[in-house]
XYZ file of C-alpha atoms in Angstrom:
269
model
C -17.041 175.261 365.795
C -14.186 174.326 367.929
C -15.797 170.875 368.657
C -16.151 170.285 364.887
C -12.536 171.186 364.265
C -11.519 168.741 366.878
C -13.627 166.111 365.447
C -12.155 166.779 362.048
C -8.674 166.044 363.374
C -9.824 162.729 364.841
C -11.462 161.773 361.511
C -8.341 162.649 359.517
C -6.283 160.614 361.923
C -8.664 157.561 361.578
C -8.705 157.812 357.832
C -4.889 157.898 357.680
C -4.828 154.739 359.812
C -7.253 153.027 357.514
C -5.226 153.872 354.527
C -1.956 152.721 356.200
C -3.468 149.184 356.835
C -5.243 148.946 353.427
C -8.761 149.152 354.912
C -10.395 151.109 352.079
C -13.986 150.500 353.261
C -13.245 152.235 356.504
C -12.241 155.422 354.639
C -15.409 155.272 352.460
C -17.600 154.604 355.574
C -16.224 157.814 357.288
C -16.278 160.017 354.166
C -19.882 161.165 354.394
C -19.477 162.240 357.964
C -16.171 164.016 357.315
C -17.498 165.790 354.336
C -21.081 166.767 355.357
C -20.973 166.884 359.236
C -17.692 168.507 359.335
C -16.315 170.254 356.218
C -19.699 171.345 354.761
C -21.051 172.398 358.208
C -17.999 174.637 358.621
C -18.600 176.119 355.269
C -15.758 174.364 353.497
C -17.401 172.723 350.515
C -14.239 172.366 348.501
C -12.622 170.415 351.337
C -15.839 168.299 351.596
C -15.536 167.527 347.753
C -11.961 166.401 348.177
C -12.905 163.899 350.857
C -15.809 162.492 348.718
C -13.632 162.367 345.560
C -10.953 160.487 347.446
C -13.482 157.947 348.825
C -15.197 157.527 345.445
C -11.871 156.489 344.040
C -11.605 153.697 346.600
C -15.075 152.045 346.052
C -15.611 152.039 342.317
C -16.037 148.230 342.527
C -18.837 148.551 345.113
C -21.850 150.142 343.318
C -24.048 150.537 346.363
C -21.477 152.240 348.482
C -20.328 154.330 345.388
C -24.083 155.497 345.079
C -24.238 156.488 348.704
C -21.108 158.659 348.268
C -22.286 160.108 344.953
C -25.487 161.517 346.313
C -23.465 163.254 349.032
C -21.193 164.671 346.372
C -24.251 166.025 344.628
C -25.174 167.726 347.944
C -21.859 169.553 347.965
C -21.887 170.455 344.386
C -25.284 172.007 344.851
C -23.806 174.193 347.679
C -21.212 175.307 345.193
C -23.895 176.277 342.688
C -22.549 173.575 340.135
C -25.975 172.529 339.222
C -25.236 170.551 335.987
C -22.671 168.428 337.844
C -25.052 167.983 340.809
C -27.726 166.736 338.303
C -25.336 164.458 336.601
C -24.299 162.764 339.904
C -28.083 162.383 340.733
C -28.706 160.769 337.303
C -25.871 158.290 337.852
C -27.217 157.348 341.327
C -30.616 156.619 339.811
C -29.089 154.489 337.070
C -27.136 152.423 339.774
C -30.388 152.024 341.790
C -32.303 150.840 338.712
C -29.551 148.221 338.149
C -29.311 147.049 341.695
C -32.955 147.217 342.666
C -35.154 149.720 344.550
C -33.549 151.733 347.339
C -36.250 154.091 348.792
C -33.646 156.305 350.722
C -31.428 156.869 347.748
C -34.383 157.575 345.296
C -35.788 159.982 347.780
C -32.544 161.673 348.393
C -32.026 162.139 344.628
C -35.346 163.987 344.275
C -34.538 165.921 347.424
C -31.393 167.329 345.815
C -33.185 168.080 342.611
C -35.887 169.915 344.466
C -33.279 172.070 346.214
C -31.467 172.748 342.837
C -34.575 173.662 341.030
C -35.734 175.964 343.827
C -32.472 177.974 343.851
C -32.771 178.330 340.059
C -36.358 179.495 340.282
C -38.071 176.445 338.572
C -41.261 176.402 340.444
C -43.047 173.402 338.792
C -39.972 171.140 338.897
C -39.368 172.121 342.544
C -42.958 171.065 343.412
C -42.730 167.843 341.403
C -39.497 166.627 343.078
C -40.899 167.564 346.536
C -43.871 165.248 345.793
C -41.530 162.539 344.628
C -39.606 162.601 347.862
C -42.820 162.036 349.818
C -43.714 159.247 347.499
C -40.643 157.401 348.443
C -40.998 157.527 352.209
C -39.318 154.595 353.914
C -37.327 153.843 357.076
C -35.286 156.945 356.410
C -38.376 159.180 356.955
C -38.200 158.555 360.846
C -34.728 159.905 360.918
C -34.554 162.603 358.129
C -38.222 163.335 357.434
C -38.214 166.612 359.517
C -35.088 167.778 357.745
C -36.679 167.205 354.453
C -39.889 168.977 355.438
C -37.983 171.954 356.531
C -36.033 172.140 353.276
C -39.183 171.591 351.333
C -40.837 174.516 353.152
C -37.953 176.836 352.216
C -37.717 175.528 348.620
C -41.469 175.866 347.952
C -41.710 179.260 349.494
C -38.688 180.411 347.422
C -40.625 179.682 344.158
C -44.111 181.080 345.164
C -45.770 178.167 346.946
C -46.401 180.007 350.105
C -49.350 178.240 351.686
C -47.938 174.732 350.803
C -44.590 175.853 352.192
C -46.274 176.661 355.599
C -47.993 173.289 355.552
C -44.664 171.593 355.179
C -43.180 173.635 358.089
C -46.035 172.875 360.462
C -45.736 169.193 359.677
C -42.011 169.445 360.529
C -42.740 171.173 363.796
C -45.039 168.411 364.948
C -42.194 165.931 365.365
C -38.968 167.869 364.920
C -36.575 165.078 366.096
C -33.107 166.616 365.891
C -33.986 168.999 363.097
C -34.555 171.996 365.472
C -31.995 174.193 363.894
C -33.065 173.562 360.313
C -36.688 174.051 361.123
C -35.928 177.326 362.927
C -33.959 178.633 359.977
C -36.764 177.646 357.525
C -39.376 179.461 359.668
C -37.249 182.536 359.651
C -36.703 182.371 355.911
C -40.540 182.055 355.325
C -41.186 185.119 357.544
C -38.381 187.054 356.060
C -39.519 186.522 352.481
C -43.211 186.668 352.716
C -44.292 186.758 356.341
C -44.016 189.285 359.198
C -40.604 191.142 358.540
C -40.419 192.606 361.954
C -40.805 189.130 363.577
C -38.292 187.756 361.072
C -35.738 190.343 362.052
C -36.241 189.727 365.802
C -35.888 185.872 365.363
C -32.871 186.118 362.948
C -31.034 188.375 365.342
C -30.342 185.425 367.665
C -30.810 182.388 365.291
C -27.198 181.392 366.026
C -28.534 180.363 369.475
C -30.532 177.592 367.752
C -27.366 175.860 366.749
C -27.381 176.495 362.957
C -24.344 175.441 360.963
C -21.571 178.040 360.577
C -22.086 177.804 356.834
C -25.640 179.270 357.297
C -24.601 182.454 359.368
C -24.251 184.525 356.237
C -27.720 183.433 354.935
C -29.257 184.346 358.370
C -27.718 187.786 358.003
C -28.931 188.162 354.493
C -32.421 187.137 355.332
C -32.332 189.676 358.188
C -31.346 192.327 355.597
C -34.082 191.434 353.416
C -36.654 191.568 356.261
C -35.326 195.035 357.113
C -35.567 196.015 353.458
C -39.112 194.871 353.250
C -40.214 197.058 356.128
C -38.125 200.005 354.963
C -35.504 199.709 357.764
C -32.390 201.836 357.472
C -30.219 198.901 358.480
C -30.649 196.719 355.442
C -27.764 197.936 353.551
C -25.200 197.323 356.399
C -26.709 193.917 356.992
C -26.437 192.869 353.330
C -22.704 194.044 353.251
C -22.124 191.910 356.383
C -23.648 188.919 354.793
C -21.308 189.215 351.867
C -18.426 189.603 354.162
C -19.370 186.427 356.038
C -19.520 184.604 352.772
C -16.162 185.903 351.876
C -14.800 184.675 355.233
C -15.794 181.238 354.096
C -13.851 181.747 350.933
C -16.988 182.009 348.811
C -17.673 185.684 348.211
C -20.334 185.025 345.544
C -22.268 182.544 347.724
C -25.318 184.886 348.278
C -25.706 185.280 344.627
C -25.410 181.534 344.076
C -27.879 180.331 346.759
C -30.139 183.420 347.346
C -29.833 185.367 343.967
C -33.343 186.976 344.028
C -33.182 188.512 347.552
C -29.476 189.333 347.145
C -30.116 191.294 343.993
C -32.992 193.168 345.612
C -31.096 194.185 348.860
C -28.035 195.180 346.594
């Protein structure tokens, strides 16, 4: 966390220098890193949104760069539970891609966000459809982000009832994890907590922070641990659920558990 805050200060200084010399492209290039790697990772989606909105205002005359930033904004809007705005941004990216020509990574990332959005809202068939469309648009991006997608797909599919398929995606991610270890570890814990061995889920979630998960995911790890305890009839489920809501509130988003994990939040409540 301390390293990310230090990095944020350097990024802010670099962005201000770019603005002072009129180098708009420099601000736009840095924006996804500042927004996603720093602010969103620290659980500050509104700050991430500000960074992206500022950058979008600078590159309106550069459609490709505008689309690259817009799909990142969709990612942040999804974190905030603003699904209609997220889907609107995704639709605009797809429109730009159709105009400029095929861009496999942008098309794939669009369906990736739609998969996540539909999963959170409990839309099972749409979740599966968009997961399949992401895989249909594999390209050079897959070598870098494929394991991240597979972990997200595993969680998304498990959330809406496709358990066996979810485990298939998780096992594929584990074969060549790249630098997606924390995301894969979190996905495996989520699958165990929801439908797997609750005792094993509790044990792993107890020290999941050692895997290097983002600060923004700490509340969710606690909530999943609460749900695992709830499933096995453990007396600590209530206290853990309360702590999860406290952690979300500490990020300035007290309703986050009901936004991103409504089903299990309502059950433990």
